[in-house]
Short mmCIF file of C-alpha atoms and ligand atoms in Angstrom, two decimals:
data_model
loop_
_atom_site.label_atom_id
_atom_site.label_comp_id
_atom_site.label_asym_id
_atom_site.label_seq_id
_atom_site.Cartn_x
_atom_site.Cartn_y
_atom_site.Cartn_z
CA MET A 22 103.00 139.63 64.99
CA SER A 23 106.09 137.51 65.24
CA GLU A 24 107.37 137.03 68.72
CA SER A 25 110.06 134.42 69.21
CA PRO A 26 109.38 132.20 72.19
CA ILE A 27 111.76 131.77 75.09
CA LEU A 28 113.73 128.50 75.10
CA ALA A 29 113.02 128.17 71.38
CA GLY A 30 116.23 126.23 70.80
CA LEU A 31 115.32 123.62 73.41
CA GLN A 32 112.06 122.83 71.69
CA HIS A 33 113.99 120.93 69.05
CA ASP A 34 116.05 117.79 69.23
CA ALA A 35 119.31 119.46 68.25
CA GLY A 36 119.07 121.99 71.06
CA ALA A 37 117.64 119.68 73.70
CA ARG A 38 120.06 116.77 73.21
CA PRO A 39 123.19 118.38 74.70
CA VAL A 40 121.11 119.57 77.67
CA ALA A 41 119.78 116.04 78.17
CA ALA A 42 123.33 114.67 78.01
CA ARG A 43 124.39 117.20 80.64
CA ALA A 44 121.37 116.23 82.74
CA LEU A 45 122.54 112.61 82.69
CA GLU A 46 125.98 113.69 83.93
CA LEU A 47 124.35 115.66 86.73
CA VAL A 48 122.14 112.72 87.65
CA ARG A 49 125.25 110.54 87.87
CA GLU A 50 126.84 113.03 90.21
CA ILE A 51 123.92 113.57 92.58
CA LEU A 52 122.65 110.00 92.55
CA PRO A 53 124.87 108.58 95.34
CA ILE A 54 123.95 111.33 97.83
CA CYS A 55 121.71 110.37 100.75
CA ARG A 56 118.93 112.91 100.64
CA SER A 57 115.85 113.22 102.78
CA ILE A 58 113.32 115.93 103.60
CA THR A 59 116.03 117.66 105.65
CA GLY A 60 119.76 117.28 106.20
CA ASN A 61 123.17 117.69 104.66
CA GLY A 62 122.41 115.49 101.64
CA VAL A 63 119.96 118.12 100.42
CA ARG A 64 122.52 120.90 100.92
CA GLN A 65 125.21 118.92 99.13
CA THR A 66 122.83 118.33 96.21
CA LEU A 67 121.96 122.03 96.02
CA ASP A 68 125.69 122.84 96.05
CA ILE A 69 126.09 120.74 92.91
CA LEU A 70 123.02 122.18 91.20
CA SER A 71 124.25 125.68 92.08
CA ARG A 72 127.16 125.17 89.73
CA GLU A 73 124.66 125.11 86.87
CA VAL A 74 122.52 128.03 87.97
CA PRO A 75 122.63 130.45 90.93
CA LEU A 76 120.27 129.24 93.65
CA GLN A 77 119.08 131.21 96.62
CA ARG A 78 119.04 128.94 99.66
CA PHE A 79 116.51 129.06 102.50
CA GLU A 80 116.81 127.31 105.88
CA ILE A 81 113.58 126.99 107.86
CA ALA A 82 114.05 126.04 111.51
CA SER A 83 112.75 122.75 112.88
CA GLY A 84 109.55 123.34 114.78
CA THR A 85 108.34 126.13 112.49
CA GLN A 86 104.61 125.85 112.04
CA VAL A 87 103.61 125.66 108.36
CA PHE A 88 99.83 125.50 108.06
CA ASP A 89 98.78 122.21 109.67
CA TRP A 90 102.36 120.85 109.72
CA GLU A 91 105.57 121.49 111.56
CA VAL A 92 109.08 121.49 110.10
CA PRO A 93 110.57 118.26 111.50
CA PRO A 94 113.88 117.80 113.28
CA GLU A 95 116.82 117.61 110.89
CA TRP A 96 118.08 114.13 110.02
CA ASN A 97 121.70 113.23 109.33
CA VAL A 98 123.49 109.90 109.19
CA ARG A 99 127.10 109.05 109.90
CA GLU A 100 126.84 105.31 109.50
CA ALA A 101 124.43 102.45 109.78
CA TYR A 102 125.00 98.72 109.58
CA LEU A 103 123.95 95.30 110.78
CA ILE A 104 126.52 92.82 112.05
CA GLY A 105 125.53 89.17 111.73
CA PRO A 106 126.15 86.33 114.18
CA ASP A 107 129.50 85.61 112.43
CA GLY A 108 130.73 89.15 113.19
CA LYS A 109 130.54 90.36 109.56
CA ARG A 110 128.59 93.38 108.32
CA VAL A 111 125.63 91.93 106.46
CA ILE A 112 123.99 95.26 105.62
CA ASP A 113 125.83 98.55 105.31
CA PHE A 114 124.44 102.02 104.55
CA ARG A 115 127.78 102.82 102.88
CA ARG A 116 127.14 100.23 100.19
CA HIS A 117 123.74 101.71 99.32
CA ASN A 118 121.95 104.47 101.19
CA LEU A 119 118.56 102.86 100.48
CA HIS A 120 119.60 100.17 103.01
CA LEU A 121 118.63 102.50 105.83
CA LEU A 122 114.99 103.32 106.51
CA ASN A 123 115.02 107.05 105.70
CA TYR A 124 114.65 109.10 108.92
CA SER A 125 115.62 106.17 111.18
CA VAL A 126 116.18 107.20 114.77
CA PRO A 127 119.59 106.32 116.26
CA VAL A 128 119.95 102.80 117.62
CA ARG A 129 122.70 100.71 119.18
CA ALA A 130 121.42 97.31 120.23
CA ARG A 131 121.92 93.57 120.08
CA MET A 132 118.99 91.32 119.32
CA PRO A 133 118.05 87.95 117.89
CA LEU A 134 116.82 87.73 114.29
CA ALA A 135 113.20 87.29 115.37
CA GLN A 136 113.29 90.64 117.16
CA LEU A 137 115.06 92.28 114.24
CA ARG A 138 112.65 91.04 111.54
CA PRO A 139 109.87 93.61 112.06
CA HIS A 140 112.50 96.27 111.27
CA LEU A 141 113.53 94.72 107.95
CA TYR A 142 111.89 95.60 104.62
CA SER A 143 112.27 93.71 101.34
CA LEU A 144 110.43 93.20 98.05
CA PRO A 145 109.62 89.48 97.67
CA GLU A 146 108.30 90.09 94.13
CA HIS A 147 111.65 91.63 93.09
CA PRO A 148 114.17 89.68 95.17
CA ASP A 149 117.24 91.59 93.93
CA TRP A 150 116.00 95.11 94.56
CA ILE A 151 116.32 97.17 97.73
CA PRO A 152 113.09 99.02 98.58
CA TYR A 153 113.05 102.72 99.44
CA ARG A 154 111.14 103.29 102.66
CA THR A 155 110.74 106.36 104.85
CA SER A 156 109.51 107.11 108.33
CA TYR A 157 109.39 110.88 108.52
CA TRP A 158 106.57 111.37 110.99
CA ARG A 159 106.90 108.35 113.27
CA GLU A 160 109.95 107.58 115.37
CA GLN A 161 111.13 104.32 113.96
CA TRP A 162 114.21 102.54 112.74
CA GLY A 163 114.77 99.91 110.12
CA PHE A 164 116.81 98.49 107.27
CA CYS A 165 115.82 97.82 103.68
CA LEU A 166 117.45 94.91 101.90
CA THR A 167 117.00 92.63 98.95
CA HIS A 168 114.71 89.70 99.55
CA ARG A 169 117.63 87.38 98.79
CA GLN A 170 119.66 89.05 101.54
CA LEU A 171 116.75 88.73 103.94
CA GLU A 172 116.26 85.04 103.21
CA ALA A 173 119.95 84.36 103.68
CA LEU A 174 120.13 85.87 107.17
CA PRO A 175 121.02 83.10 109.64
CA GLU A 176 119.39 82.76 113.03
CA GLY A 177 121.42 84.22 115.86
CA GLU A 178 122.35 87.43 117.55
CA TYR A 179 122.70 90.66 115.50
CA GLU A 180 124.30 93.95 116.32
CA VAL A 181 122.33 96.99 115.11
CA VAL A 182 124.15 100.29 114.67
CA ILE A 183 122.37 103.36 113.35
CA ASP A 184 124.51 106.41 114.02
CA SER A 185 122.03 109.06 112.97
CA THR A 186 120.91 112.33 114.48
CA LEU A 187 117.41 113.72 114.64
CA ALA A 188 117.91 117.11 116.16
CA PRO A 189 116.77 120.72 115.92
CA GLY A 190 118.14 122.07 112.67
CA SER A 191 116.37 123.19 109.53
CA LEU A 192 114.61 122.27 106.34
CA THR A 193 116.50 123.44 103.25
CA TYR A 194 115.03 124.56 99.98
CA ALA A 195 116.27 126.72 97.12
CA GLU A 196 114.92 129.01 94.47
CA CYS A 197 116.07 130.44 91.20
CA ARG A 198 114.10 133.51 90.16
CA ILE A 199 114.24 134.87 86.65
CA ARG A 200 112.84 138.28 86.28
CA GLY A 201 110.87 139.04 83.17
CA GLU A 202 109.33 142.21 81.79
CA LEU A 203 106.31 141.62 84.02
CA ASP A 204 106.00 140.64 87.66
CA ASP A 205 103.40 138.01 86.71
CA GLU A 206 105.07 134.84 87.85
CA PHE A 207 105.04 131.21 86.76
CA LEU A 208 106.47 128.57 89.11
CA ILE A 209 108.26 125.29 88.38
CA PHE A 210 108.58 122.93 91.35
CA THR A 211 110.68 119.80 91.70
CA HIS A 212 111.18 117.54 94.72
CA ILE A 213 114.67 117.06 96.10
CA CYS A 214 114.11 114.67 99.02
CA HIS A 215 114.62 111.28 97.39
CA PRO A 216 117.99 109.59 97.96
CA SER A 217 119.62 107.31 95.37
CA LEU A 218 116.77 107.09 92.88
CA ALA A 219 117.49 108.19 89.33
CA ASN A 220 114.16 108.80 87.68
CA ASP A 221 112.39 109.84 90.91
CA ASN A 222 113.82 112.37 91.16
CA ALA A 223 117.44 113.02 90.20
CA SER A 224 116.04 113.41 86.67
CA GLY A 225 113.70 116.21 87.72
CA MET A 226 116.34 118.04 89.77
CA ALA A 227 118.87 117.94 86.93
CA VAL A 228 116.42 119.01 84.22
CA ALA A 229 114.92 121.80 86.33
CA ALA A 230 118.37 123.21 87.12
CA LEU A 231 119.44 123.13 83.48
CA LEU A 232 116.18 124.63 82.31
CA ALA A 233 116.56 127.44 84.83
CA ALA A 234 120.12 127.94 83.60
CA ALA A 235 118.91 128.13 80.00
CA MET A 236 116.27 130.62 81.01
CA THR A 237 118.73 132.98 82.65
CA GLY A 238 119.96 133.66 79.13
CA CYS A 239 116.48 134.61 77.90
CA ARG A 240 114.56 137.81 78.17
CA PRO A 241 111.17 136.40 79.17
CA ARG A 242 107.98 138.40 79.26
CA LEU A 243 106.76 136.76 82.46
CA SER A 244 108.83 136.15 85.59
CA TYR A 245 109.76 132.60 86.56
CA ARG A 246 110.57 130.92 89.81
CA PHE A 247 112.14 127.46 90.01
CA VAL A 248 111.70 125.90 93.45
CA PHE A 249 113.82 122.96 94.61
CA ALA A 250 112.29 121.62 97.82
CA PRO A 251 111.42 118.38 99.56
CA ALA A 252 108.10 116.81 98.59
CA THR A 253 105.00 117.63 100.64
CA ILE A 254 106.56 119.34 103.66
CA GLY A 255 108.74 121.39 101.28
CA SER A 256 105.91 122.65 99.10
CA ILE A 257 103.74 123.25 102.16
CA THR A 258 106.60 125.20 103.76
CA TRP A 259 107.09 127.23 100.57
CA LEU A 260 103.36 128.01 100.36
CA ALA A 261 103.20 129.02 104.02
CA ARG A 262 106.16 131.37 103.64
CA ASN A 263 105.09 132.82 100.29
CA GLU A 264 101.35 132.94 100.65
CA ALA A 265 100.81 136.23 98.84
CA ALA A 266 103.19 135.34 96.01
CA ALA A 267 101.51 131.95 95.72
CA ARG A 268 98.05 133.46 95.40
CA ALA A 269 99.31 135.81 92.71
CA LEU A 270 100.94 133.06 90.64
CA ARG A 271 100.04 133.03 87.01
CA GLY A 272 100.38 129.24 87.09
CA GLY A 273 102.80 126.46 87.71
CA LEU A 274 104.04 123.00 87.00
CA SER A 275 105.34 120.29 89.23
CA VAL A 276 108.01 118.36 87.29
CA GLY A 277 109.73 115.07 87.97
CA LEU A 278 110.25 111.50 86.75
CA LEU A 279 111.41 112.85 83.41
CA GLY A 280 113.80 110.16 82.21
CA ASP A 281 111.98 106.83 81.98
CA SER A 282 110.59 105.42 78.76
CA ALA A 283 106.87 105.92 79.50
CA PRO A 284 105.14 108.54 77.34
CA LEU A 285 104.93 112.15 78.46
CA THR A 286 102.14 112.49 81.01
CA TYR A 287 100.43 115.73 81.90
CA LYS A 288 98.22 115.82 84.98
CA ARG A 289 95.55 118.50 84.93
CA SER A 290 95.08 121.02 87.70
CA ARG A 291 92.14 120.71 90.08
CA ARG A 292 90.30 123.24 87.91
CA ALA A 293 91.10 121.08 84.86
CA ASN A 294 90.89 123.68 82.07
CA THR A 295 93.11 126.54 83.13
CA GLU A 296 95.67 128.21 80.90
CA ILE A 297 98.46 125.78 81.84
CA ASP A 298 96.14 122.82 81.31
CA ASN A 299 95.22 123.94 77.81
CA LEU A 300 98.79 124.82 76.81
CA ALA A 301 100.47 121.78 78.37
CA CYS A 302 97.96 119.31 76.93
CA ALA A 303 98.55 120.69 73.47
CA ALA A 304 102.33 120.79 73.92
CA VAL A 305 102.76 117.21 75.12
CA ARG A 306 100.55 115.94 72.29
CA GLU A 307 102.55 117.87 69.72
CA ILE A 308 105.80 116.43 70.98
CA ASP A 309 104.78 112.87 71.82
CA ALA A 310 102.09 111.09 69.80
CA ALA A 311 101.65 108.68 72.73
CA ALA A 312 101.36 111.45 75.35
CA ARG A 313 98.80 110.99 78.09
CA VAL A 314 96.68 113.57 79.84
CA VAL A 315 95.28 112.51 83.19
CA ASP A 316 92.73 114.19 85.40
CA PHE A 317 93.56 115.73 88.72
CA SER A 318 93.61 113.53 91.80
CA PRO A 319 94.62 114.57 95.30
CA TYR A 320 97.58 112.17 95.32
CA GLY A 321 100.90 112.33 93.52
CA TYR A 322 103.54 115.03 93.91
CA ASP A 323 103.49 118.64 94.99
CA GLU A 324 100.83 119.78 92.54
CA ARG A 325 98.34 118.67 95.17
CA GLN A 326 99.56 121.28 97.64
CA PHE A 327 99.30 124.08 95.06
CA CYS A 328 95.87 122.69 94.11
CA SER A 329 94.65 122.39 97.71
CA PRO A 330 91.34 124.27 98.05
CA GLY A 331 92.89 127.15 100.00
CA PHE A 332 95.04 127.93 96.94
CA ASP A 333 93.38 126.09 94.03
CA LEU A 334 96.01 127.37 91.62
CA PRO A 335 96.33 126.71 87.90
CA PHE A 336 99.04 124.18 88.61
CA GLY A 337 99.65 120.99 86.64
CA ARG A 338 102.27 118.28 86.61
CA LEU A 339 104.58 116.94 83.95
CA THR A 340 106.12 113.49 84.34
CA ARG A 341 106.63 110.44 82.17
CA SER A 342 105.62 107.55 84.45
CA SER A 343 103.44 108.65 87.32
CA ASN A 344 104.19 107.94 90.94
CA GLY A 345 103.94 104.21 91.63
CA GLU A 346 103.35 103.36 88.00
CA TYR A 347 106.56 101.52 87.13
CA ALA A 348 107.93 98.38 88.72
CA GLU A 349 111.25 99.96 89.69
CA TYR A 350 109.55 102.91 91.45
CA HIS A 351 110.90 103.51 94.95
CA SER A 352 113.52 100.77 94.72
CA SER A 353 117.22 100.44 93.95
CA ALA A 354 116.24 99.46 90.39
CA ASP A 355 115.32 103.11 89.76
CA ASP A 356 118.92 103.58 88.71
CA LEU A 357 120.90 105.05 85.81
CA GLU A 358 119.96 102.14 83.56
CA LEU A 359 116.33 103.13 83.81
CA LEU A 360 117.06 106.53 82.28
CA ASP A 361 116.79 106.96 78.57
CA LEU A 362 118.56 109.83 76.83
CA ASP A 363 115.84 110.13 74.18
CA ALA A 364 113.19 110.33 76.88
CA LEU A 365 115.08 113.14 78.60
CA VAL A 366 115.43 114.96 75.28
CA GLN A 367 111.69 114.71 74.75
CA SER A 368 110.89 115.86 78.30
CA ILE A 369 113.13 118.92 77.87
CA ARG A 370 111.51 119.71 74.53
CA ALA A 371 108.06 119.50 76.11
CA LEU A 372 109.00 121.75 79.02
CA ALA A 373 110.58 124.30 76.68
CA ARG A 374 107.49 124.18 74.51
CA ILE A 375 105.13 124.66 77.45
CA LEU A 376 107.09 127.54 78.96
CA GLY A 377 107.55 129.14 75.55
CA ARG A 378 103.79 129.06 75.01
CA VAL A 379 102.94 130.31 78.51
CA ASP A 380 105.31 133.21 78.02
CA LEU A 381 103.68 134.30 74.74
CA ASN A 382 100.11 133.92 75.94
CA HIS A 383 98.84 137.45 76.58
CA ARG A 384 95.79 137.11 78.78
CA LEU A 385 92.53 138.66 77.68
CA ARG A 386 89.38 139.93 79.31
CA ASN A 387 85.94 140.27 77.79
CA ARG A 388 84.61 143.78 78.48
CA TYR A 389 81.01 142.60 77.96
CA PRO A 390 81.00 139.45 80.06
CA CYS A 391 77.32 139.33 81.05
CA GLY A 392 75.61 137.29 78.40
CA GLU A 393 76.99 137.12 74.87
CA PRO A 394 77.56 140.61 73.53
CA ARG A 395 75.74 141.37 70.28
CA LEU A 396 78.20 140.70 67.49
CA GLY A 397 75.72 141.38 64.70
CA LYS A 398 75.28 145.05 65.47
CA ARG A 399 79.04 145.43 65.24
CA GLY A 400 79.15 143.67 61.90
CA LEU A 401 80.93 140.67 63.34
CA PHE A 402 78.26 138.01 62.81
CA ARG A 403 76.25 137.16 59.70
CA SER A 404 72.80 138.70 59.90
CA THR A 405 71.08 135.95 57.94
CA GLY A 406 72.26 133.10 60.12
CA GLY A 407 73.42 129.74 58.87
CA LYS A 408 73.26 126.21 60.10
CA ASN A 409 76.45 126.63 62.13
CA PRO A 410 78.67 129.60 62.86
CA LEU A 411 81.60 130.07 60.51
CA ASP A 412 84.96 129.14 61.97
CA PHE A 413 85.81 132.81 62.44
CA GLU A 414 82.54 133.43 64.27
CA TYR A 415 83.17 130.35 66.31
CA ALA A 416 86.60 131.75 67.27
CA LEU A 417 84.95 135.01 68.36
CA LEU A 418 82.55 133.08 70.59
CA TRP A 419 85.33 131.01 72.12
CA LEU A 420 87.34 134.12 72.90
CA LEU A 421 84.42 136.01 74.39
CA ASN A 422 83.45 133.03 76.51
CA GLN A 423 86.92 132.19 77.79
CA ALA A 424 88.43 135.67 78.10
CA ASP A 425 87.89 136.07 81.84
CA GLY A 426 91.36 137.48 82.46
CA THR A 427 92.98 134.07 83.05
CA HIS A 428 93.16 132.86 79.44
CA GLY A 429 94.88 134.11 76.29
CA ALA A 430 94.48 133.47 72.58
CA LEU A 431 97.03 130.63 72.53
CA ASP A 432 95.41 128.51 75.19
CA ILE A 433 91.91 129.33 73.95
CA ALA A 434 92.97 128.12 70.52
CA ALA A 435 94.30 124.92 72.09
CA ALA A 436 91.08 124.35 74.02
CA SER A 437 88.83 125.08 71.05
CA GLY A 438 90.70 122.99 68.51
CA LEU A 439 90.48 125.92 66.08
CA PRO A 440 93.61 126.98 64.16
CA GLU A 441 95.74 129.30 66.23
CA ALA A 442 96.15 131.84 63.43
CA LEU A 443 92.38 132.13 63.16
CA VAL A 444 91.92 132.62 66.90
CA ARG A 445 94.64 135.25 66.97
CA GLN A 446 93.02 137.03 64.07
CA ALA A 447 89.64 136.91 65.86
CA ALA A 448 91.30 138.24 69.02
CA ASP A 449 92.74 141.18 67.07
CA THR A 450 89.28 141.91 65.69
CA LEU A 451 87.74 141.90 69.17
CA LEU A 452 90.55 144.06 70.55
CA GLN A 453 90.01 146.59 67.77
CA ALA A 454 86.27 146.55 68.51
CA GLU A 455 87.19 147.21 72.16
CA MET A 456 85.33 144.11 73.24
CA LEU A 457 88.48 142.45 74.61
CA GLU A 458 91.36 143.95 76.54
CA TYR A 459 94.75 142.72 77.66
CA VAL A 460 95.25 142.27 81.39
CA ASP A 461 98.79 140.96 81.91
CA GLY A 462 100.77 143.02 84.35
CA ALA A 463 97.84 145.40 84.78
CA GLY A 464 98.63 148.01 87.37
CA ILE A 465 102.16 146.67 87.79
CA HIS A 466 104.12 148.04 84.87
CA SER A 467 103.36 150.94 82.63
CA LEU A 468 102.18 148.99 79.66
CA LYS A 469 103.58 148.87 77.09
CA GLN A 470 106.23 149.55 74.49
CA ASP A 471 104.37 147.97 71.60
CA GLY A 472 101.10 149.67 72.45
CA ARG A 473 99.13 146.44 72.27
CA TYR A 474 98.36 146.56 75.97
CA ARG A 475 95.58 148.31 77.68
CA ARG A 476 95.50 148.94 81.38
CA GLY A 477 93.15 146.55 83.14
CA GLU A 478 90.64 147.77 85.67
CA LYS A 479 91.73 145.38 88.44
ZN1 ZN B 14 108.86 109.27 95.06
#
C-alpha cells in the first residue's frame, strides 16, 4: 500500500525553508504587540494570523466559570510610564511593553523611590535585560526594567502613571478546523498570551498558523483542529467549552518555543506510551540526532491541562528549549536574534513528519484480547519453538498486545523497534486471519472506499 502522507513537502528542507522564512516575517510583525491572557493585543495578533489561514474567533465573557477557574476581567493598556524627580520619563511602556507588569491595575500616584521599589522588577544576573512578569490573579501593579536602569534611579519623588483598564470584557481564542475523511480529530494547541517574546511564543503562533494554512491544501484522513489560546486559562476554557470533543480527541500536541537553537524536545503524555508518544519520539529522533524525549511532568505549557486526570488525553508537547530552560526565557533577550532559521526549518519538518505519521496510522483492535490468542493453530507460529521468536512472530506479538483500539501499525512499529515494513506485513496477516480489525471512524462514516476497513463494535 502506498499512501502519501499529508504535509509531505514540509518534511524536507526544501519545502520547509520558505515556510520558516515566512514564519520569521510573521514573528517580526506580531512581536511588538502587547498581548496578555485577554485584551486587544490578542485580537490584533489573531487578525494578523488570520491573513495566513481563516480563524474562527471565540469571545468568552469575563466571569464565565470554567471548571475551577473563572475567566478574568479583560485587560487593556493605553499608556504606562514613570516620571523621575527631574521630570523626565525614566520608564515607558511605549519603548518596550515588557516594562509594564502584565495585568497591572490602573494607578496614578506620586511616591518616593523607597515606596516605589517593591513595585520594580529587574534581573541582577542579566543587567541589560527587562524581565517579563505577570500578575493575572492578584490585583497588583509594577514595572519591569533592566537592572542598570534600576540602579541608576535617583532618590526623590516619582510620578507613576498606569492607564490600564481591568473591566468586564472577554477572553479571546481562535480555532482553525480542517475536516478530513473521518471525524476523528487531532488537536494542535499553541499559547498566544505572551507579549514581546520571540521564541516564547511568537515562534509557535507563526508556525502553527502556517502549518494550518499548509494543511488546508491537503486532503487529510483525520480531522484537525488548531487552537490559538492563552496559556492555562485558555486551554482550561477550551476544555470546559468543548468537553465532549476533548474526550473524543484522537490525540494532540502542544507546540511552542520552536525557534531557538536547542535540540527538538518531545515531552511525553501523562500515559507516556500513547500513539502520539510513539510517533513523535520516532519523528524527532529521525529529524534531529540530538533530539530529546522527556517524561511527563505536571508543569510546562498547556499539555498539562489536556493531561489532567479528568481528561488524561494522549497529548504531548513539542518544543526546542523547554520552559525556563534558556537564560533569555521570559526576558527582553528572547528577541529576534534568538531565533534561528535552521531551527525553525527543523521544527516545521518535525511537525509535518509527526502529523503525516498520525494521519496514516490506522488504529487496530485485537479481536482476541484476553490472553495471547493461539497463533500456532492458525499456522502463524513455529510449532517446534526456538530460542527466541522470529522477528515476524515478534511483530505479531507486538501487534496483538498493543492493538487495543488506540494504536496502529506505525506507532507499534516505532515502539517495538522492529522495521515498519515487517510490522505492516504482520498486521496484514492478522487482519486476513480476522484477529485484528480497524477501528478508525467506526460508527461515524460508512467505511470505506478501499475496503480495508471493518466496522468496529464500539
Ligand atoms: Zn512563557
